[in-house]
Amino acid sequence: MALLEVENLEIAVAGQSEWLPVVEDCSFSVDNNQTLGIVGESGCGKSLTAMAIMGLLEQSQVNITNGKIWLDGENLLDMSAGDRRRIMGDTMSMIFQEPMTSLNPVYRIGDQIVEALRQHRKMTSAEYRTRALQLLEMVNIPDFQQRINSYPHQLSGGQRQRVMIAMALSCDPKLLIADEPTTALDVTVQNEVLELMLDLQRRTGTAIILISHDMGVIAQTCDEVAVMYRGRIIESSTTAGLFANVLHPYTRGLLNSIPAIDSETEWLDAIPGRVPMLEEKLSGCAFHPRCSYSQPKCADTLPAALSIGESHLVRCHFAGELEL
Ligand code: SF4
């Protein structure tokens, strides 16, 4: 069994008068030393899936209605709230999109790292400080001995994200979930932060789930990739396998929207339309209103997940028949 196995996960959110499915039949796994990318437009269910794994869903508004989440052989959904809290930030931790909103502006960064440690490790005050310094050095914060006393606003965006990574790694988690960790950063700093995460993975063996809407970031960092659309995984494979043989029109659309550095095209290819709202009930393939290959069957019948080759899964009635 892999370190993390998500099996047929279903999540629903409270609508006006009924529960609306927002993640459906979602299965994937990630093992030690492996990086899984989950990619898709905003509103496809990527972050909700991550929050379900972390146990961060607000139960009154969002409900896990089916499925299992196995971590190290234990189903997280069978655990008590206390046990979930015990492993959150310890066995698994999460880096959020915007560090300025995740760090507390009125506390020094050193104190915030120590606070994260204090939740799970018993140490003396001197040991907490030594560990905080080690972590800041590990994530390449310049002048870390002085910077430990800085407030978040005194650091650059890239440095703040490094502090978030230091906090997430403070208890040597087995699983790290990074939800759009570089979206708020410019391209150079983005590359540095991604490199840092992969370098730490090489040293610690941590499994990483990287959530992104950017296929370029996924190609650069992930071993496996799962493409989500409207709450379902519509294509998954090894990253090399996916890029060599794209089988779903939505994945092709995401790839076509990446700007090529050597292209003189003025306009990028965008996928027409938008991700349907939750209240919009769609039969058949949820992508059919936006798909240029759509045929009558697509609007009526939900495509099954077809296994193509060794590890390539795709949900399209015409997988392998389309010239994408
Ligand atoms: Fe397009 Fe039909 Fe395939 Fe859906 S099932 S991706 S609508 S061709």
mmCIF file of C-alpha atoms and ligand atoms in Angstrom:
data_model
loop_
_atom_site.group_PDB
_atom_site.id
_atom_site.type_symbol
_atom_site.label_atom_id
_atom_site.label_comp_id
_atom_site.label_asym_id
_atom_site.label_seq_id
_atom_site.Cartn_x
_atom_site.Cartn_y
_atom_site.Cartn_z
ATOM 1 C CA MET A 1 0.000 0.000 0.000
ATOM 2 C CA ALA A 2 1.292 3.488 -0.871
ATOM 3 C CA LEU A 3 1.823 6.061 1.893
ATOM 4 C CA LEU A 4 -1.416 7.875 0.948
ATOM 5 C CA GLU A 5 -4.291 6.215 -0.861
ATOM 6 C CA VAL A 6 -7.473 8.127 -1.614
ATOM 7 C CA GLU A 7 -10.292 5.792 -2.606
ATOM 8 C CA ASN A 8 -13.534 6.898 -4.282
ATOM 9 C CA LEU A 9 -13.655 10.169 -2.363
ATOM 10 C CA GLU A 10 -16.923 12.098 -2.629
ATOM 11 C CA ILE A 11 -17.439 15.563 -1.149
ATOM 12 C CA ALA A 12 -20.625 17.647 -1.181
ATOM 13 C CA VAL A 13 -21.259 21.267 -0.204
ATOM 14 C CA ALA A 14 -24.464 22.687 1.236
ATOM 15 C CA GLY A 15 -26.550 24.389 -1.453
ATOM 16 C CA GLN A 16 -29.778 26.379 -1.030
ATOM 17 C CA SER A 17 -31.924 23.279 -0.547
ATOM 18 C CA GLU A 18 -29.712 20.235 -1.133
ATOM 19 C CA TRP A 19 -26.172 18.918 -0.933
ATOM 20 C CA LEU A 20 -24.269 19.566 -4.155
ATOM 21 C CA PRO A 21 -21.519 17.111 -5.177
ATOM 22 C CA VAL A 22 -18.234 18.916 -5.586
ATOM 23 C CA VAL A 23 -15.756 16.008 -5.692
ATOM 24 C CA GLU A 24 -16.866 12.650 -7.118
ATOM 25 C CA ASP A 25 -15.283 9.219 -7.394
ATOM 26 C CA CYS A 26 -11.801 10.599 -6.788
ATOM 27 C CA SER A 27 -9.012 8.020 -6.348
ATOM 28 C CA PHE A 28 -5.243 8.435 -6.380
ATOM 29 C CA SER A 29 -2.168 7.489 -4.389
ATOM 30 C CA VAL A 30 1.221 8.937 -3.572
ATOM 31 C CA ASP A 31 4.197 7.208 -2.030
ATOM 32 C CA ASN A 32 7.327 8.242 -0.172
ATOM 33 C CA ASN A 33 9.770 10.223 -2.317
ATOM 34 C CA GLN A 34 7.084 10.782 -4.929
ATOM 35 C CA THR A 35 5.467 14.012 -6.126
ATOM 36 C CA LEU A 36 1.907 13.908 -7.400
ATOM 37 C CA GLY A 37 0.596 16.966 -9.237
ATOM 38 C CA ILE A 38 -3.119 17.735 -9.166
ATOM 39 C CA VAL A 39 -3.973 20.214 -11.893
ATOM 40 C CA GLY A 40 -7.109 21.923 -13.166
ATOM 41 C CA GLU A 41 -8.816 25.309 -13.346
ATOM 42 C CA SER A 42 -10.147 27.067 -10.257
ATOM 43 C CA GLY A 43 -13.321 25.411 -8.987
ATOM 44 C CA CYS A 44 -12.386 21.868 -10.125
ATOM 45 C CA GLY A 45 -12.135 20.482 -6.565
ATOM 46 C CA LYS A 46 -8.350 20.371 -6.127
ATOM 47 C CA SER A 47 -8.160 22.358 -2.897
ATOM 48 C CA LEU A 48 -11.235 20.689 -1.388
ATOM 49 C CA THR A 49 -9.617 17.306 -1.987
ATOM 50 C CA ALA A 50 -6.460 18.513 -0.223
ATOM 51 C CA MET A 51 -8.460 19.923 2.672
ATOM 52 C CA ALA A 52 -10.375 16.652 3.012
ATOM 53 C CA ILE A 53 -7.051 14.821 3.388
ATOM 54 C CA MET A 54 -5.879 17.340 5.973
ATOM 55 C CA GLY A 55 -9.183 17.226 7.869
ATOM 56 C CA LEU A 56 -9.778 20.936 7.373
ATOM 57 C CA LEU A 57 -13.292 20.872 5.943
ATOM 58 C CA GLU A 58 -15.964 22.787 7.800
ATOM 59 C CA GLN A 59 -18.392 19.954 8.583
ATOM 60 C CA SER A 60 -21.558 22.054 8.600
ATOM 61 C CA GLN A 61 -20.988 23.366 5.081
ATOM 62 C CA VAL A 62 -18.912 20.657 3.437
ATOM 63 C CA ASN A 63 -19.386 16.931 3.924
ATOM 64 C CA ILE A 64 -17.357 13.918 2.919
ATOM 65 C CA THR A 65 -20.151 11.664 1.699
ATOM 66 C CA ASN A 66 -18.164 8.614 0.628
ATOM 67 C CA GLY A 67 -14.691 7.173 0.291
ATOM 68 C CA LYS A 68 -11.597 6.362 2.285
ATOM 69 C CA ILE A 69 -8.349 8.220 2.857
ATOM 70 C CA TRP A 70 -5.603 5.814 3.906
ATOM 71 C CA LEU A 71 -2.431 7.268 5.391
ATOM 72 C CA ASP A 72 0.189 4.731 6.387
ATOM 73 C CA GLY A 73 -2.511 2.012 6.413
ATOM 74 C CA GLU A 74 -4.983 3.928 8.635
ATOM 75 C CA ASN A 75 -8.246 5.340 7.315
ATOM 76 C CA LEU A 76 -8.191 9.014 8.347
ATOM 77 C CA LEU A 77 -11.971 9.211 8.050
ATOM 78 C CA ASP A 78 -12.370 6.632 10.843
ATOM 79 C CA MET A 79 -10.165 8.596 13.251
ATOM 80 C CA SER A 80 -11.428 10.771 16.090
ATOM 81 C CA ALA A 81 -11.058 14.552 15.782
ATOM 82 C CA GLY A 82 -8.313 14.420 18.430
ATOM 83 C CA ASP A 83 -6.305 11.844 16.489
ATOM 84 C CA ARG A 84 -6.688 13.878 13.288
ATOM 85 C CA ARG A 85 -5.336 16.951 15.088
ATOM 86 C CA ARG A 86 -2.411 14.914 16.393
ATOM 87 C CA ILE A 87 -1.205 13.978 12.917
ATOM 88 C CA MET A 88 -2.055 17.320 11.285
ATOM 89 C CA GLY A 89 1.149 19.361 11.125
ATOM 90 C CA ASP A 90 3.109 16.319 12.289
ATOM 91 C CA THR A 91 2.736 13.265 10.002
ATOM 92 C CA MET A 92 1.269 15.471 7.288
ATOM 93 C CA SER A 93 1.300 19.201 6.763
ATOM 94 C CA MET A 94 0.207 21.766 4.241
ATOM 95 C CA ILE A 95 1.603 24.888 2.594
ATOM 96 C CA PHE A 96 -1.024 27.394 1.540
ATOM 97 C CA GLN A 97 -1.153 29.701 -1.439
ATOM 98 C CA GLU A 98 -0.594 33.120 0.084
ATOM 99 C CA PRO A 99 1.933 33.220 2.930
ATOM 100 C CA MET A 100 0.944 36.737 4.004
ATOM 101 C CA THR A 101 -2.503 35.505 4.978
ATOM 102 C CA SER A 102 -1.178 32.320 6.614
ATOM 103 C CA LEU A 103 1.467 33.980 8.778
ATOM 104 C CA ASN A 104 0.360 36.063 11.736
ATOM 105 C CA PRO A 105 1.501 39.660 11.063
ATOM 106 C CA VAL A 106 1.961 40.557 14.756
ATOM 107 C CA TYR A 107 4.314 37.687 15.708
ATOM 108 C CA ARG A 108 7.967 37.262 14.804
ATOM 109 C CA ILE A 109 8.582 34.414 12.365
ATOM 110 C CA GLY A 110 10.778 32.564 14.858
ATOM 111 C CA ASP A 111 7.944 32.544 17.403
ATOM 112 C CA GLN A 112 5.542 31.238 14.759
ATOM 113 C CA ILE A 113 7.874 28.363 13.854
ATOM 114 C CA VAL A 114 8.320 27.530 17.547
ATOM 115 C CA GLU A 115 4.529 27.592 18.023
ATOM 116 C CA ALA A 116 4.133 25.048 15.180
ATOM 117 C CA LEU A 117 6.767 22.849 16.854
ATOM 118 C CA ARG A 118 5.275 23.238 20.325
ATOM 119 C CA GLN A 119 2.025 21.598 19.138
ATOM 120 C CA HIS A 120 3.800 18.282 18.501
ATOM 121 C CA ARG A 121 7.223 18.199 20.144
ATOM 122 C CA LYS A 122 8.292 18.610 23.768
ATOM 123 C CA MET A 123 11.618 20.493 23.977
ATOM 124 C CA THR A 124 13.323 23.120 26.108
ATOM 125 C CA SER A 125 13.095 26.772 25.002
ATOM 126 C CA ALA A 126 16.711 26.666 23.815
ATOM 127 C CA GLU A 127 16.025 23.525 21.763
ATOM 128 C CA TYR A 128 12.963 25.112 20.155
ATOM 129 C CA ARG A 129 15.058 28.106 19.094
ATOM 130 C CA THR A 130 17.864 25.898 17.775
ATOM 131 C CA ARG A 131 15.385 23.876 15.717
ATOM 132 C CA ALA A 132 13.765 27.077 14.364
ATOM 133 C CA LEU A 133 17.211 28.343 13.302
ATOM 134 C CA GLN A 134 18.005 24.985 11.671
ATOM 135 C CA LEU A 135 14.756 25.142 9.705
ATOM 136 C CA LEU A 136 15.361 28.707 8.523
ATOM 137 C CA GLU A 137 18.846 27.730 7.405
ATOM 138 C CA MET A 138 17.458 24.620 5.672
ATOM 139 C CA VAL A 139 15.059 26.726 3.582
ATOM 140 C CA ASN A 140 17.862 29.159 2.672
ATOM 141 C CA ILE A 141 16.699 32.285 4.498
ATOM 142 C CA PRO A 142 19.646 34.700 4.214
ATOM 143 C CA ASP A 143 20.974 36.036 7.579
ATOM 144 C CA PHE A 144 18.674 33.532 9.284
ATOM 145 C CA GLN A 145 20.156 34.308 12.723
ATOM 146 C CA GLN A 146 18.869 37.883 12.444
ATOM 147 C CA ARG A 147 15.802 37.073 10.348
ATOM 148 C CA ILE A 148 14.387 34.795 13.028
ATOM 149 C CA ASN A 149 13.377 37.998 14.850
ATOM 150 C CA SER A 150 11.685 39.568 11.799
ATOM 151 C CA TYR A 151 7.972 40.105 11.365
ATOM 152 C CA PRO A 152 6.370 38.703 8.170
ATOM 153 C CA HIS A 153 6.063 42.157 6.543
ATOM 154 C CA GLN A 154 9.846 42.599 6.820
ATOM 155 C CA LEU A 155 10.447 39.626 4.480
ATOM 156 C CA SER A 156 10.005 39.359 0.701
ATOM 157 C CA GLY A 157 7.192 37.180 -0.747
ATOM 158 C CA GLY A 158 9.671 34.397 -1.556
ATOM 159 C CA GLN A 159 11.149 34.503 1.959
ATOM 160 C CA ARG A 160 7.678 34.351 3.523
ATOM 161 C CA GLN A 161 6.867 31.267 1.441
ATOM 162 C CA ARG A 162 10.168 29.721 2.600
ATOM 163 C CA VAL A 163 9.129 30.375 6.207
ATOM 164 C CA MET A 164 5.823 28.592 5.491
ATOM 165 C CA ILE A 165 7.783 25.644 4.084
ATOM 166 C CA ALA A 166 10.001 25.659 7.207
ATOM 167 C CA MET A 167 6.894 25.537 9.425
ATOM 168 C CA ALA A 168 5.343 22.771 7.333
ATOM 169 C CA LEU A 169 8.540 20.716 7.562
ATOM 170 C CA SER A 170 9.213 21.445 11.228
ATOM 171 C CA CYS A 171 8.060 17.993 12.394
ATOM 172 C CA ASP A 172 9.475 16.035 9.415
ATOM 173 C CA PRO A 173 6.086 15.156 7.873
ATOM 174 C CA LYS A 174 5.742 12.057 5.735
ATOM 175 C CA LEU A 175 3.281 13.881 3.492
ATOM 176 C CA LEU A 176 3.416 17.519 2.417
ATOM 177 C CA ILE A 177 0.501 19.088 0.555
ATOM 178 C CA ALA A 178 1.400 22.296 -1.278
ATOM 179 C CA ASP A 179 -1.671 24.166 -2.535
ATOM 180 C CA GLU A 180 -0.569 26.561 -5.281
ATOM 181 C CA PRO A 181 2.567 27.380 -3.265
ATOM 182 C CA THR A 182 4.095 29.621 -5.922
ATOM 183 C CA THR A 183 1.083 31.406 -7.416
ATOM 184 C CA ALA A 184 1.812 34.672 -5.608
ATOM 185 C CA LEU A 185 5.499 34.637 -6.595
ATOM 186 C CA ASP A 186 7.341 35.854 -9.688
ATOM 187 C CA VAL A 187 8.833 33.256 -12.026
ATOM 188 C CA THR A 188 12.403 33.347 -10.682
ATOM 189 C CA VAL A 189 11.335 33.023 -7.053
ATOM 190 C CA GLN A 190 8.770 30.380 -8.083
ATOM 191 C CA ASN A 191 11.570 28.243 -9.520
ATOM 192 C CA GLU A 192 13.678 28.688 -6.390
ATOM 193 C CA VAL A 193 10.809 27.634 -4.107
ATOM 194 C CA LEU A 194 9.958 24.573 -6.239
ATOM 195 C CA GLU A 195 13.626 23.568 -6.345
ATOM 196 C CA LEU A 196 13.819 23.965 -2.579
ATOM 197 C CA MET A 197 10.807 21.671 -2.058
ATOM 198 C CA LEU A 198 12.257 19.001 -4.336
ATOM 199 C CA ASP A 199 15.671 19.288 -2.725
ATOM 200 C CA LEU A 200 14.107 18.806 0.721
ATOM 201 C CA GLN A 201 12.204 15.815 -0.632
ATOM 202 C CA ARG A 202 15.455 14.256 -1.881
ATOM 203 C CA ARG A 203 16.912 14.647 1.619
ATOM 204 C CA THR A 204 13.895 13.602 3.695
ATOM 205 C CA GLY A 205 11.881 11.265 1.417
ATOM 206 C CA THR A 206 8.668 13.245 2.015
ATOM 207 C CA ALA A 207 5.771 12.494 -0.326
ATOM 208 C CA ILE A 208 4.441 15.699 -1.925
ATOM 209 C CA ILE A 209 1.077 16.558 -3.429
ATOM 210 C CA LEU A 210 1.465 19.708 -5.482
ATOM 211 C CA ILE A 211 -1.755 21.462 -6.442
ATOM 212 C CA SER A 212 -1.519 23.845 -9.357
ATOM 213 C CA HIS A 213 -3.402 25.276 -12.301
ATOM 214 C CA ASP A 214 -0.094 25.570 -14.154
ATOM 215 C CA MET A 215 0.909 22.638 -16.383
ATOM 216 C CA GLY A 216 4.430 24.105 -16.670
ATOM 217 C CA VAL A 217 4.944 23.806 -12.902
ATOM 218 C CA ILE A 218 3.583 20.230 -12.954
ATOM 219 C CA ALA A 219 5.881 19.209 -15.820
ATOM 220 C CA GLN A 220 8.877 20.629 -13.993
ATOM 221 C CA THR A 221 8.268 18.983 -10.627
ATOM 222 C CA CYS A 222 5.946 15.962 -10.586
ATOM 223 C CA ASP A 223 6.383 12.211 -11.107
ATOM 224 C CA GLU A 224 2.660 11.596 -11.520
ATOM 225 C CA VAL A 225 -0.172 13.886 -12.512
ATOM 226 C CA ALA A 226 -3.946 13.859 -12.054
ATOM 227 C CA VAL A 227 -6.029 16.324 -14.068
ATOM 228 C CA MET A 228 -9.310 17.349 -12.390
ATOM 229 C CA TYR A 229 -12.361 18.823 -14.019
ATOM 230 C CA ARG A 230 -15.540 19.659 -12.156
ATOM 231 C CA GLY A 231 -14.748 17.389 -9.234
ATOM 232 C CA ARG A 232 -13.542 14.326 -11.148
ATOM 233 C CA ILE A 233 -10.126 13.114 -12.189
ATOM 234 C CA ILE A 234 -10.499 13.047 -15.962
ATOM 235 C CA GLU A 235 -6.954 11.963 -16.823
ATOM 236 C CA SER A 236 -4.049 10.611 -14.789
ATOM 237 C CA SER A 237 -0.688 9.133 -15.640
ATOM 238 C CA THR A 238 3.010 9.446 -15.013
ATOM 239 C CA THR A 239 3.990 12.987 -15.979
ATOM 240 C CA ALA A 240 6.181 11.735 -18.833
ATOM 241 C CA GLY A 241 3.368 9.442 -20.047
ATOM 242 C CA LEU A 242 0.808 12.239 -19.978
ATOM 243 C CA PHE A 243 2.946 14.748 -21.843
ATOM 244 C CA ALA A 244 3.913 12.131 -24.445
ATOM 245 C CA ASN A 245 0.329 11.030 -25.069
ATOM 246 C CA VAL A 246 -2.439 13.443 -24.080
ATOM 247 C CA LEU A 247 -5.779 11.651 -24.343
ATOM 248 C CA HIS A 248 -8.378 14.050 -22.919
ATOM 249 C CA PRO A 249 -9.450 17.236 -24.747
ATOM 250 C CA TYR A 250 -9.442 19.185 -21.448
ATOM 251 C CA THR A 251 -5.817 18.251 -20.722
ATOM 252 C CA ARG A 252 -4.930 19.285 -24.276
ATOM 253 C CA GLY A 253 -6.685 22.615 -23.684
ATOM 254 C CA LEU A 254 -4.664 23.218 -20.506
ATOM 255 C CA LEU A 255 -1.429 22.421 -22.341
ATOM 256 C CA ASN A 256 -2.299 24.654 -25.293
ATOM 257 C CA SER A 257 -2.817 27.570 -22.951
ATOM 258 C CA ILE A 258 0.851 27.542 -21.824
ATOM 259 C CA PRO A 259 2.738 30.353 -23.590
ATOM 260 C CA ALA A 260 5.682 29.053 -25.662
ATOM 261 C CA ILE A 261 8.782 31.175 -25.251
ATOM 262 C CA ASP A 262 9.811 30.735 -28.906
ATOM 263 C CA SER A 263 6.360 31.361 -30.365
ATOM 264 C CA GLU A 264 5.350 34.624 -32.038
ATOM 265 C CA THR A 265 1.639 33.950 -31.523
ATOM 266 C CA GLU A 266 -0.081 37.018 -30.107
ATOM 267 C CA TRP A 267 -3.050 35.172 -28.600
ATOM 268 C CA LEU A 268 -2.938 32.078 -26.445
ATOM 269 C CA ASP A 269 -5.365 29.230 -27.079
ATOM 270 C CA ALA A 270 -7.892 29.414 -24.260
ATOM 271 C CA ILE A 271 -10.488 26.766 -23.428
ATOM 272 C CA PRO A 272 -13.828 28.371 -24.368
ATOM 273 C CA GLY A 273 -16.416 28.938 -21.638
ATOM 274 C CA ARG A 274 -15.891 28.365 -17.940
ATOM 275 C CA VAL A 275 -16.072 25.633 -15.325
ATOM 276 C CA PRO A 276 -19.831 25.100 -14.684
ATOM 277 C CA MET A 277 -21.194 26.393 -11.370
ATOM 278 C CA LEU A 278 -22.142 23.755 -8.793
ATOM 279 C CA GLU A 279 -25.836 24.526 -9.148
ATOM 280 C CA GLU A 280 -25.698 23.808 -12.897
ATOM 281 C CA LYS A 281 -26.782 20.204 -13.286
ATOM 282 C CA LEU A 282 -24.979 18.555 -16.179
ATOM 283 C CA SER A 283 -25.593 15.071 -17.471
ATOM 284 C CA GLY A 284 -22.977 13.056 -19.340
ATOM 285 C CA CYS A 285 -19.421 14.369 -19.589
ATOM 286 C CA ALA A 286 -19.167 17.601 -17.575
ATOM 287 C CA PHE A 287 -16.768 19.006 -20.162
ATOM 288 C CA HIS A 288 -19.174 18.587 -23.091
ATOM 289 C CA PRO A 289 -20.404 22.230 -23.272
ATOM 290 C CA ARG A 290 -16.784 23.361 -23.782
ATOM 291 C CA CYS A 291 -15.419 20.458 -25.812
ATOM 292 C CA SER A 292 -14.907 20.932 -29.545
ATOM 293 C CA TYR A 293 -15.003 17.128 -30.015
ATOM 294 C CA SER A 294 -18.353 16.691 -28.239
ATOM 295 C CA GLN A 295 -20.891 14.331 -29.821
ATOM 296 C CA PRO A 296 -24.496 13.545 -28.793
ATOM 297 C CA LYS A 297 -23.405 10.640 -26.588
ATOM 298 C CA CYS A 298 -21.220 13.037 -24.538
ATOM 299 C CA ALA A 299 -24.226 14.996 -23.249
ATOM 300 C CA ASP A 300 -26.096 11.829 -22.185
ATOM 301 C CA THR A 301 -23.618 9.344 -20.794
ATOM 302 C CA LEU A 302 -20.939 9.804 -18.164
ATOM 303 C CA PRO A 303 -17.658 8.452 -19.560
ATOM 304 C CA ALA A 304 -16.156 5.600 -17.510
ATOM 305 C CA ALA A 305 -12.509 5.739 -16.459
ATOM 306 C CA LEU A 306 -10.664 3.806 -19.177
ATOM 307 C CA SER A 307 -7.297 2.307 -18.488
ATOM 308 C CA ILE A 308 -4.931 2.862 -21.390
ATOM 309 C CA GLY A 309 -1.496 1.302 -21.217
ATOM 310 C CA GLU A 310 0.151 0.608 -17.888
ATOM 311 C CA SER A 311 -0.810 3.585 -15.745
ATOM 312 C CA HIS A 312 -2.797 5.963 -17.929
ATOM 313 C CA LEU A 313 -6.445 6.554 -16.980
ATOM 314 C CA VAL A 314 -8.817 8.740 -18.970
ATOM 315 C CA ARG A 315 -12.517 9.620 -18.836
ATOM 316 C CA CYS A 316 -13.533 10.323 -22.419
ATOM 317 C CA HIS A 317 -15.806 8.272 -24.700
ATOM 318 C CA PHE A 318 -13.382 8.746 -27.569
ATOM 319 C CA ALA A 319 -10.041 8.395 -25.801
ATOM 320 C CA GLY A 320 -7.363 7.377 -28.274
ATOM 321 C CA GLU A 321 -9.586 8.146 -31.273
ATOM 322 C CA LEU A 322 -9.227 11.928 -31.268
ATOM 323 C CA GLU A 323 -6.440 13.872 -32.941
ATOM 324 C CA LEU A 324 -5.612 16.246 -30.117
HETATM 325 FE FE1 SF4 B 1 -15.232 15.766 -25.172
HETATM 326 FE FE2 SF4 B 1 -17.054 13.847 -25.289
HETATM 327 FE FE3 SF4 B 1 -14.593 13.244 -24.554
HETATM 328 FE FE4 SF4 B 1 -16.159 14.642 -22.918
HETATM 329 S S1 SF4 B 1 -16.479 12.523 -23.592
HETATM 330 S S2 SF4 B 1 -14.055 15.061 -23.405
HETATM 331 S S3 SF4 B 1 -17.284 15.890 -24.383
HETATM 332 S S4 SF4 B 1 -15.247 14.020 -26.541
#
